[in-house]
């Protein structure tokens, strides 16, 4: 969906305002409980970290 923690939370707020809910088909996370939200946020942080590291590696290889 996104690799930006900020963008993901903006989307979640939008979903909440419209009565929609987020369901992941690749991870079974129940975000109605604190543990599910914690795991979701950890996954988001790692996704954003990897995106930033990829960008750094790409920039390092450019002339």
GROMACS .gro file of C-alpha atoms in nm:
model
   63
    1UNK     CA    1   0.000   0.000   0.000
    2UNK     CA    2   0.278   0.240   0.099
    3UNK     CA    3   0.625   0.233   0.247
    4UNK     CA    4   0.583   0.564   0.425
    5UNK     CA    5   0.466   0.550   0.786
    6UNK     CA    6   0.316   0.899   0.754
    7UNK     CA    7   0.127   0.815   0.432
    8UNK     CA    8  -0.006   0.492   0.583
    9UNK     CA    9  -0.150   0.674   0.884
   10UNK     CA   10  -0.308   0.935   0.655
   11UNK     CA   11  -0.474   0.649   0.464
   12UNK     CA   12  -0.591   0.485   0.788
   13UNK     CA   13  -0.751   0.813   0.898
   14UNK     CA   14  -0.924   0.836   0.559
   15UNK     CA   15  -1.048   0.477   0.589
   16UNK     CA   16  -1.181   0.547   0.941
   17UNK     CA   17  -1.367   0.860   0.827
   18UNK     CA   18  -1.541   0.659   0.556
   19UNK     CA   19  -1.612   0.351   0.765
   20UNK     CA   20  -1.370   0.132   0.568
   21UNK     CA   21  -1.123  -0.104   0.727
   22UNK     CA   22  -0.776  -0.219   0.631
   23UNK     CA   23  -0.732  -0.593   0.579
   24UNK     CA   24  -0.398  -0.747   0.487
   25UNK     CA   25  -0.411  -1.067   0.286
   26UNK     CA   26  -0.042  -1.146   0.345
   27UNK     CA   27  -0.023  -1.091   0.723
   28UNK     CA   28  -0.287  -1.189   0.974
   29UNK     CA   29  -0.276  -0.877   1.190
   30UNK     CA   30  -0.571  -0.785   1.407
   31UNK     CA   31  -0.532  -0.409   1.434
   32UNK     CA   32  -0.824  -0.385   1.675
   33UNK     CA   33  -0.584  -0.495   1.951
   34UNK     CA   34  -0.264  -0.328   2.073
   35UNK     CA   35  -0.038  -0.619   1.971
   36UNK     CA   36  -0.170  -0.613   1.613
   37UNK     CA   37  -0.113  -0.239   1.588
   38UNK     CA   38   0.238  -0.277   1.729
   39UNK     CA   39   0.328  -0.546   1.475
   40UNK     CA   40   0.178  -0.342   1.190
   41UNK     CA   41   0.383  -0.040   1.294
   42UNK     CA   42   0.703  -0.245   1.318
   43UNK     CA   43   0.644  -0.378   0.966
   44UNK     CA   44   0.579  -0.024   0.842
   45UNK     CA   45   0.898   0.104   1.004
   46UNK     CA   46   1.104  -0.171   0.842
   47UNK     CA   47   0.942  -0.106   0.502
   48UNK     CA   48   1.022   0.265   0.525
   49UNK     CA   49   1.377   0.189   0.643
   50UNK     CA   50   1.436  -0.044   0.347
   51UNK     CA   51   1.298   0.215   0.104
   52UNK     CA   52   1.533   0.479   0.245
   53UNK     CA   53   1.833   0.242   0.238
   54UNK     CA   54   1.758   0.152  -0.125
   55UNK     CA   55   1.748   0.522  -0.211
   56UNK     CA   56   2.081   0.578  -0.036
   57UNK     CA   57   2.246   0.288  -0.218
   58UNK     CA   58   2.110   0.410  -0.550
   59UNK     CA   59   2.236   0.765  -0.490
   60UNK     CA   60   2.578   0.632  -0.386
   61UNK     CA   61   2.613   0.450  -0.721
   62UNK     CA   62   2.516   0.751  -0.934
   63UNK     CA   63   2.795   0.958  -1.090
   0.00000   0.00000   0.00000
